Short mmCIF file of C-alpha atoms and ligand atoms in Angstrom, two decimals:
data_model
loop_
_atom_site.label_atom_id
_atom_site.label_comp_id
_atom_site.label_asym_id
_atom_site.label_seq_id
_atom_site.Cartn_x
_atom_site.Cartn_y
_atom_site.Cartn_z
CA UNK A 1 -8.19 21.84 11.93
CA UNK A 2 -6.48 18.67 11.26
CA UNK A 3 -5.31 16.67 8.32
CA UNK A 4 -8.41 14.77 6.40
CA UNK A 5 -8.92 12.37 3.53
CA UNK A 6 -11.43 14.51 1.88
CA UNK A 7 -10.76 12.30 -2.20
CA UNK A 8 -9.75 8.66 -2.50
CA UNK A 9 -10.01 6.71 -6.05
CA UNK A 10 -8.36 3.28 -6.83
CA UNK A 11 -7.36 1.45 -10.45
CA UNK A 12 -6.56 -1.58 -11.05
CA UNK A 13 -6.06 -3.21 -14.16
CA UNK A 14 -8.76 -5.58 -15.92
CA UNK A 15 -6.59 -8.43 -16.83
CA UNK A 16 -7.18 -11.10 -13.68
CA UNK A 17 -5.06 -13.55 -13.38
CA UNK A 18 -5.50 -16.56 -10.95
CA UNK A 19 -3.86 -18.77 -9.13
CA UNK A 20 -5.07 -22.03 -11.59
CA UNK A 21 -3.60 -19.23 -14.32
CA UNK A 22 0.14 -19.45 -12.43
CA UNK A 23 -0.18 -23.10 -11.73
CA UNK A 24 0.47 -23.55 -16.27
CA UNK A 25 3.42 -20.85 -15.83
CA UNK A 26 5.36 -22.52 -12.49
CA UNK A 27 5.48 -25.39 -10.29
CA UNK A 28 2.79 -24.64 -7.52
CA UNK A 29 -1.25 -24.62 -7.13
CA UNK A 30 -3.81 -22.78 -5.58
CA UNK A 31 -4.01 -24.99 -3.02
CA UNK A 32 -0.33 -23.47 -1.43
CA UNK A 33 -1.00 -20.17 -2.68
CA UNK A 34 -4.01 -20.32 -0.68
CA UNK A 35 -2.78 -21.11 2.43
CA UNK A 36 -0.02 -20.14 2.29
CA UNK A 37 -0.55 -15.73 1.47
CA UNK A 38 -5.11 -15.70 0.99
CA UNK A 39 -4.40 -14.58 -2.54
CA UNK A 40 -6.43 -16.13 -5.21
CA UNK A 41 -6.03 -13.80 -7.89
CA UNK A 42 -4.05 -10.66 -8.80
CA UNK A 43 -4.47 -7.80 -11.42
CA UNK A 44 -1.73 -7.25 -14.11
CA UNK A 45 -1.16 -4.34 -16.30
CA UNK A 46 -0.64 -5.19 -19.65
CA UNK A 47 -0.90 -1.47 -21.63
CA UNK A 48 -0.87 0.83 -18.77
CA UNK A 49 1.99 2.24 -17.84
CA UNK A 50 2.41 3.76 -14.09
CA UNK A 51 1.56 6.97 -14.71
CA UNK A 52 -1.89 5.90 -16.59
CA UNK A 53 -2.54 3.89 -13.48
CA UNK A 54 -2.11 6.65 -11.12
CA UNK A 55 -3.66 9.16 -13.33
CA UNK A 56 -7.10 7.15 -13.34
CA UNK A 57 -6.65 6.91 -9.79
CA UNK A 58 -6.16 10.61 -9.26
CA UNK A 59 -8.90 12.03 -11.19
CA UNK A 60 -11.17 9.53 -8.96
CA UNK A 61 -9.62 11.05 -5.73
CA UNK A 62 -9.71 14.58 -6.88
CA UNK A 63 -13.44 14.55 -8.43
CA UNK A 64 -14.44 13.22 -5.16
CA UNK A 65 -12.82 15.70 -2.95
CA UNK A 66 -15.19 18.27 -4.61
CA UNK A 67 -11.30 19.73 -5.92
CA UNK A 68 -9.91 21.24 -9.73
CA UNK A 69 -5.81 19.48 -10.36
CA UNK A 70 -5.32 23.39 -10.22
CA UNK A 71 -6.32 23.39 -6.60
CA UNK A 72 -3.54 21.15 -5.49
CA UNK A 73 -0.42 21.71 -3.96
CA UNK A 74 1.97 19.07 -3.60
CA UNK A 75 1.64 15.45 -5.56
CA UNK A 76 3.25 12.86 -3.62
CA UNK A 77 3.74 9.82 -5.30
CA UNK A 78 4.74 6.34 -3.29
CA UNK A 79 6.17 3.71 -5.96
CA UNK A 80 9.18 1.03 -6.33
CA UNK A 81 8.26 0.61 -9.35
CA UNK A 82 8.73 4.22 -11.59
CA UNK A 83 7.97 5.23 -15.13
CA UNK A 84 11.81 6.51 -15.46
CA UNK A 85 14.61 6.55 -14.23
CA UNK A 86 14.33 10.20 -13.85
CA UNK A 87 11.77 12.32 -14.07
CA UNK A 88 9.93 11.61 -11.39
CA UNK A 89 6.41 9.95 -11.86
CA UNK A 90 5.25 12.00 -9.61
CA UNK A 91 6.26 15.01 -12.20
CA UNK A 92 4.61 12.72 -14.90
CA UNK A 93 1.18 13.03 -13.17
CA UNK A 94 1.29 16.23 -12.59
CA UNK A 95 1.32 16.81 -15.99
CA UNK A 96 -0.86 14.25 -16.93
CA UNK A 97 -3.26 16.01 -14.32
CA UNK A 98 -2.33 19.74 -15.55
CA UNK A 99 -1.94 20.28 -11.56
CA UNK A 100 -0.19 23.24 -12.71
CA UNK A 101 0.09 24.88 -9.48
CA UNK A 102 1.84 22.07 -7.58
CA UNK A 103 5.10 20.56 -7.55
CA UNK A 104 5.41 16.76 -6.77
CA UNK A 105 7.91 14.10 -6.65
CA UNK A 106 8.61 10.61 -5.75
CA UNK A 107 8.09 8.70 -1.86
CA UNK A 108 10.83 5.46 -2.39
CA UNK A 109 10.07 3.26 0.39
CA UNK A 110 8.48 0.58 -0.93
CA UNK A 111 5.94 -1.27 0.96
CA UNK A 112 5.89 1.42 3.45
CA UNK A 113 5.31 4.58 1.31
CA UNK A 114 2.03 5.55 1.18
CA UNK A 115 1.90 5.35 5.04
CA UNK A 116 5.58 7.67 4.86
CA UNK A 117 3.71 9.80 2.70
CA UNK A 118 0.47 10.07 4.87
CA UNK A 119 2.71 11.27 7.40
CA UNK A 120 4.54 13.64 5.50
CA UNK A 121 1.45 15.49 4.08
CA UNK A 122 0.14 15.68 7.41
CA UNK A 123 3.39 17.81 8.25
CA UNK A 124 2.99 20.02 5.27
CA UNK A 125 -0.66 20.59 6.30
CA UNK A 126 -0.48 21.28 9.85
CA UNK A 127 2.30 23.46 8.85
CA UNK A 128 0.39 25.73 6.82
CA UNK A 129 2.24 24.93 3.97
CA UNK A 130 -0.50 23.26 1.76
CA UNK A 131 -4.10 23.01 1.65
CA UNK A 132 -4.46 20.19 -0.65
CA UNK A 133 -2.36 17.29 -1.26
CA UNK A 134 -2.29 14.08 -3.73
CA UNK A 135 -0.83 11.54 -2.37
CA UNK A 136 -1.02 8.56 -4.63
CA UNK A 137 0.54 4.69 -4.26
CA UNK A 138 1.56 3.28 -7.36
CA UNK A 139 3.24 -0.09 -8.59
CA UNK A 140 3.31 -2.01 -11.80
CA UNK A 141 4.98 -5.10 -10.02
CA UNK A 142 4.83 -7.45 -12.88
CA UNK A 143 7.48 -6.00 -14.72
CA UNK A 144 10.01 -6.31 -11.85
CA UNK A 145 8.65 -10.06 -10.82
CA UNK A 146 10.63 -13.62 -12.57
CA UNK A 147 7.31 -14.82 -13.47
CA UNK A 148 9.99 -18.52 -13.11
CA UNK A 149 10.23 -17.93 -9.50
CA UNK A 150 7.29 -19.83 -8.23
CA UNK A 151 8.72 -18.26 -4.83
CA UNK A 152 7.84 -14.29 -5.50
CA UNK A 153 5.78 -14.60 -8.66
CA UNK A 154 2.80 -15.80 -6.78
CA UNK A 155 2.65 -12.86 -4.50
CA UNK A 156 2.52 -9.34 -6.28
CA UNK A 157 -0.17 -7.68 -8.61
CA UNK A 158 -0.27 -4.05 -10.18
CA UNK A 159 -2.48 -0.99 -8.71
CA UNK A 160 -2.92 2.52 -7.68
CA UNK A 161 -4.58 4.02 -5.22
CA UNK A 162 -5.13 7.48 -4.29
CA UNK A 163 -6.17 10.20 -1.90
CA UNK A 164 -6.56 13.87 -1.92
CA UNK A 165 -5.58 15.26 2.29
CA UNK A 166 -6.94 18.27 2.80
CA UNK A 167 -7.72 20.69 6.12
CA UNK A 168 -10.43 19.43 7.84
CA UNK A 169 -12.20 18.14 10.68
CA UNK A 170 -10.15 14.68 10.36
CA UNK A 171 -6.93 13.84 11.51
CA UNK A 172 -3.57 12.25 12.11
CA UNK A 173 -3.94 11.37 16.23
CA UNK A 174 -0.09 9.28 16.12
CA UNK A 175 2.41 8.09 13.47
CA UNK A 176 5.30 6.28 14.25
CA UNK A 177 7.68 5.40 10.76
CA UNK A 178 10.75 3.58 10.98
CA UNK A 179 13.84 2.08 8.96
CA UNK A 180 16.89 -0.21 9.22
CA UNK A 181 18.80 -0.21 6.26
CA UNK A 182 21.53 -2.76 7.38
CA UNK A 183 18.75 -5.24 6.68
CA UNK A 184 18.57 -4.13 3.18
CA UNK A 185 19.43 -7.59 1.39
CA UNK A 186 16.12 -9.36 2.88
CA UNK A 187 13.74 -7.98 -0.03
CA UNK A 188 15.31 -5.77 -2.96
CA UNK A 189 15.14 -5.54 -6.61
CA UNK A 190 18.91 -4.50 -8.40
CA UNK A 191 18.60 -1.93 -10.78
CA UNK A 192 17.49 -4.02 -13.88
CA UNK A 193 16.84 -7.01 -12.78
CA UNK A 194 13.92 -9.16 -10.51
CA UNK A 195 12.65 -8.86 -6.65
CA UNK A 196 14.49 -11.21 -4.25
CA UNK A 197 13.21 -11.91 -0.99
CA UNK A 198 13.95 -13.90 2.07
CA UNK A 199 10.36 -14.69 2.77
CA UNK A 200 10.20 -16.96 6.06
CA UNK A 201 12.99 -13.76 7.91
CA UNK A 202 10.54 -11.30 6.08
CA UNK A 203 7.15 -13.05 7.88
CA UNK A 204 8.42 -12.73 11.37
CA UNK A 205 10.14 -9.40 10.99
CA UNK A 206 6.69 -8.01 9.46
CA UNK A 207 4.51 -8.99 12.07
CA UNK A 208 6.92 -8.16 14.89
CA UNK A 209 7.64 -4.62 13.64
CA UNK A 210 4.14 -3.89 12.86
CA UNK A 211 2.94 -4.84 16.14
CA UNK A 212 5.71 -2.73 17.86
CA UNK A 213 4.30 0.50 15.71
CA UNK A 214 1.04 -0.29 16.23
CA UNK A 215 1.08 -0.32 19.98
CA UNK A 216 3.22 2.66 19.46
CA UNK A 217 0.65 4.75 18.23
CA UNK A 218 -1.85 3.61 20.25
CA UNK A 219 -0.06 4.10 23.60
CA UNK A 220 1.15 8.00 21.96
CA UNK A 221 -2.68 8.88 21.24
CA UNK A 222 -4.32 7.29 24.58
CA UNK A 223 -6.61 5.36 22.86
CA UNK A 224 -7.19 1.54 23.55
CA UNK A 225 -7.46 -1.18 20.83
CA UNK A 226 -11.26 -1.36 21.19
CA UNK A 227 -11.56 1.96 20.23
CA UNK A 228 -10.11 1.24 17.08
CA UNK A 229 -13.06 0.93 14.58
CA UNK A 230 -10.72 -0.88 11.97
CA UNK A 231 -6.86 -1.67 11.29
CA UNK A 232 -5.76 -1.62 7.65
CA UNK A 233 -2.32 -3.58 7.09
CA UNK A 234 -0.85 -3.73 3.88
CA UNK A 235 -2.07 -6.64 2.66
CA UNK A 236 1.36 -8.50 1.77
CA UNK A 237 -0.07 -12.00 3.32
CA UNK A 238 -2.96 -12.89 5.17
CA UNK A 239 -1.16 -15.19 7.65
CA UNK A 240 0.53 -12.11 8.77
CA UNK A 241 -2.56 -10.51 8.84
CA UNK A 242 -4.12 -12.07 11.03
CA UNK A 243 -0.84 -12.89 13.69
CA UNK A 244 -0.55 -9.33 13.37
CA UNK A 245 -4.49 -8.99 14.76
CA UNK A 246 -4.13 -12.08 17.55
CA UNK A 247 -1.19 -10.35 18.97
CA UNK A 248 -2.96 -6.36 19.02
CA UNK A 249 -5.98 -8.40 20.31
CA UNK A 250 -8.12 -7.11 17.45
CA UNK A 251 -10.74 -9.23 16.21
CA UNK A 252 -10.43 -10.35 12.61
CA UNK A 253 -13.80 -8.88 11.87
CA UNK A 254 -11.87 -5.21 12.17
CA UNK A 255 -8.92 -6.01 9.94
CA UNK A 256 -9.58 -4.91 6.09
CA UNK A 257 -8.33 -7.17 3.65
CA UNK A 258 -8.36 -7.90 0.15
CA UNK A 259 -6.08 -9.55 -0.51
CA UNK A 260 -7.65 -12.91 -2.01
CA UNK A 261 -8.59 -10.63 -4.96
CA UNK A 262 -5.55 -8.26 -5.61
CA UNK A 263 -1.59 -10.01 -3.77
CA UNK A 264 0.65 -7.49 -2.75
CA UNK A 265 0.64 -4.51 -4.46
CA UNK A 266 3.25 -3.18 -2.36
CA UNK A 267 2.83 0.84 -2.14
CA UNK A 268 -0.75 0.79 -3.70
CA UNK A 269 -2.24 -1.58 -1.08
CA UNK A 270 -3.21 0.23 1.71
CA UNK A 271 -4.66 3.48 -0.19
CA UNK A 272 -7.04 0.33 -2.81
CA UNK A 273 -8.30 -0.86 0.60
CA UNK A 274 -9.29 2.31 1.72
CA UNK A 275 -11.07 2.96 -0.90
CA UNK A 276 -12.34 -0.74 -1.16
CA UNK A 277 -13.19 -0.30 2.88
CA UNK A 278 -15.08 2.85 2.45
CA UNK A 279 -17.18 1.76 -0.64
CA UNK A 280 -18.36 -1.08 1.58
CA UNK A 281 -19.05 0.84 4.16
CA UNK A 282 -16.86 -0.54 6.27
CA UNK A 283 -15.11 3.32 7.15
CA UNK A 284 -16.98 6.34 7.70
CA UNK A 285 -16.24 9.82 9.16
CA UNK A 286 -15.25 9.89 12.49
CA UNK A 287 -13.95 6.48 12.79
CA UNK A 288 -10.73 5.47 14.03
CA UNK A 289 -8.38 3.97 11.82
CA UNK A 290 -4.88 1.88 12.32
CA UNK A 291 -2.59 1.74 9.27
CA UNK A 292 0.14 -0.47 8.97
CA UNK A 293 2.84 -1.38 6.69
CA UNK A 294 6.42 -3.23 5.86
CA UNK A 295 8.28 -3.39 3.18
CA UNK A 296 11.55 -3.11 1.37
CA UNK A 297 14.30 -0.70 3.17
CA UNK A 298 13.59 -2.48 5.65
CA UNK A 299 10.65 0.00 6.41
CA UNK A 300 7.68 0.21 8.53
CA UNK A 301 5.40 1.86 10.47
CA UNK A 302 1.81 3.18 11.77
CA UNK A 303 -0.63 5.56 12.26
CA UNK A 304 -3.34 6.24 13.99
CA UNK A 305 -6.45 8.46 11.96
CA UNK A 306 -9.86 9.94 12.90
CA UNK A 307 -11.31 9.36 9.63
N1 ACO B 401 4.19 -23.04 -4.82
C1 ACO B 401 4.53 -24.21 -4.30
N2 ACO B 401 5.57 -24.35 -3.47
C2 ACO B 401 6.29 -23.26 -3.18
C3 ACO B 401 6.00 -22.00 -3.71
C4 ACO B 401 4.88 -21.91 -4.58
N3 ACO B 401 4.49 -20.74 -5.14
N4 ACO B 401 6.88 -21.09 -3.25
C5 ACO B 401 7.72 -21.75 -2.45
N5 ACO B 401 7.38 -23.06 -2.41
C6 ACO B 401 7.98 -24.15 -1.66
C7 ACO B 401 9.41 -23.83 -1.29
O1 ACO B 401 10.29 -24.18 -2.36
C8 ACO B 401 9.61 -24.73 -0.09
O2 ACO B 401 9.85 -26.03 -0.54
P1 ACO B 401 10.94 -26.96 0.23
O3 ACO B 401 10.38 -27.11 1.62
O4 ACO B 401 10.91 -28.20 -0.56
O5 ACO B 401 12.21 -26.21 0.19
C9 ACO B 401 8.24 -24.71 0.56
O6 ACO B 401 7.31 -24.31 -0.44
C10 ACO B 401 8.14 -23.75 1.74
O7 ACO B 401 8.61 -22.50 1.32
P2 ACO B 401 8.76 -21.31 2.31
O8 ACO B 401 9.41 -20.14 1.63
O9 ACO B 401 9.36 -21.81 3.57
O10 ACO B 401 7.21 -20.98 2.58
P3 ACO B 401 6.58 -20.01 3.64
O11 ACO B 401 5.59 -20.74 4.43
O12 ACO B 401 7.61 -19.20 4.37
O13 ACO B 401 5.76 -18.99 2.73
C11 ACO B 401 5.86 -16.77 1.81
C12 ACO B 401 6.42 -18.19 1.76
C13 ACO B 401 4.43 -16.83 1.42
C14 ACO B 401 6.63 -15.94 0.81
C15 ACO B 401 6.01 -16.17 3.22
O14 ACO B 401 7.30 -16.40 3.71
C16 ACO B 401 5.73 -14.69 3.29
O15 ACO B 401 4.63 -14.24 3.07
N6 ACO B 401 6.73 -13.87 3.64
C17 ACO B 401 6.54 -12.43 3.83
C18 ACO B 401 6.38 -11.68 2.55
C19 ACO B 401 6.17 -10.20 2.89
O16 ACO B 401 5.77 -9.82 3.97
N7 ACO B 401 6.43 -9.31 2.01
C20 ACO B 401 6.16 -7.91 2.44
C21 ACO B 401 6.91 -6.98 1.83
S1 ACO B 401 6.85 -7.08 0.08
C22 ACO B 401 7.50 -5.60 -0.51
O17 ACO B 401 7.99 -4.77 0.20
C23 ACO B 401 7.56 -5.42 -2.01
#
């Protein structure tokens, strides 16, 4: 028995806002924006908090998993952008949820953590130490963004997605997660204050680490980049997208994005196009999935899933 997505559910907030909307706030227009990321709009939470986000989210993924909240185990929660300082969100939820019978806390890296918390679950599974787990990725960028930065502003949007990973006839074939934290200063956020970014260093370093993960996983599980049925990356720009899928040699019809619709919603992107790739039937069981991410830390990483 491996580890298997057996729940996923998504939110995102109803409030669009567009690139023509940005263009009255800062200098730039839709036209860069465009071609410069593939985002045309982005969601922003106005009255929901994390924890409402991830909640809405949550019930989706557990409902569909056929599950109770009393059923699960562990709540792992992937965020950069948390309800409190302390408690956890992930504690939040769980009470939200009245998953009385788990205990949960908070995945912080960024970008990267719902793929760090994939991983992670899959340990406690194959362990035998949980049956079910929520894994959730959070992120209510907006309130962290200098909406007069033309530079950042433009990129991020709120979300959650989230997943319930249960034993099953799925599983995690290769993972691969990584860190350097002496490059720390290339993408952070102080402790009240906005996201800064050094986004032309970022670009390369996210396609060149991703690609170095990705053939990781695929060389530690024996299986060749045809095989792969379709890659999701975190959808942070779609120029990196798709040097990401030139360099693999996967053809763009394989990489899920949707991006154009939602930015980056950092920990919350990859588990939204899951769900987003599944609805359209685009994933289905059996199928063999590459996940990707970068982010803050620096982080990154990949893994290889039989859906
Ligand atoms: N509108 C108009 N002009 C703009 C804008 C804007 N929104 N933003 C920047 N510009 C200008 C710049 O001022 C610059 O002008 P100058 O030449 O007169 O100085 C020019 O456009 C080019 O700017 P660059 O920063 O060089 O543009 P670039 O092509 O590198 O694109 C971008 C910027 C989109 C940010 C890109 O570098 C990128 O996507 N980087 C990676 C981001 C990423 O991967 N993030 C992932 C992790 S996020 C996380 O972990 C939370």
């Amino acid at each position: 028995m491996g580890t298997t997505i057996t729940g996923m559910g998504y939110y995102v907030p109803p409030k669009v806002l567009t690139n023509f909307d940005l263009e009255k706030i800062v200098d730039t227009s839709d036209e860069w924006i465009t071609t410069r990321t593939g985002i045309k709009e982005r969601r922003i939470a106005n009255d929901e908090n994390v924890t409402q986000m991830a909640y809405i989210a949550s019930l989706e993924a557990i409902r569909s998993a056929r599950i109770q909240p009393e059923d699960i185990e562990i709540i792992l929660l992937a965020t950069l952008t948390p309800e409190l300082r302390f408690p956890s969100t992930a504690c939040l939820l769980q009470a939200k949820l009245g998953a009385t019978k788990s205990y949960a806390f908070d995945i912080s890296a960024a970008c990267s953590g719902f793929i760090y918390g994939l991983e992670l679950a899959d340990a406690y599974i194959r362990s035998g130490k949980a049956k079910n787990i929520l894994l959730v990725g959070v992120e209510k960028l907006s309130e962290i963004v200098d909406w007069q930065d033309r530079s950042t502003c433009v990129l991020f949007g709120d979300g959650a997605g989230a997943v319930v990973l249960s034993e099953g006839e799925g599983e995690i074939l290769s993972s691969k997660m990584l860190s350097d934290g002496s490059l720390w200063e290339i993408l952070y956020a102080p402790k009240c204050g906005y996201i800064s970014m050094r986004g032309k260093e970022l670009f390369k370093m996210a396609v060149r680490s991703m690609e170095d993960a990705c053939r990781y996983v695929l060389e530690a599980s024996g299986v060749s980049v045809e095989e792969v049925s379709l890659m999701i990356p975190h959808q942070a720009n779609i120029r990196i997208m798709d040097s990401l899928a030139e360099k693999l040699g996967i053809p763009k019809e394989k990489v899920y994005s949707n991006i154009h619709k939602y930015g980056n919603t950092s920990a919350a992107s990859i588990p939204i196009a899951l769900c987003e790739a599944h609805a359209e039937g685009k994933l289905k069981r059996g199928d063999l999935v590459m996940l990707t991410a970068m982010g803050g830390g620096l982080t990154w990483g990949a893994m290889l899933l039989k859906f």
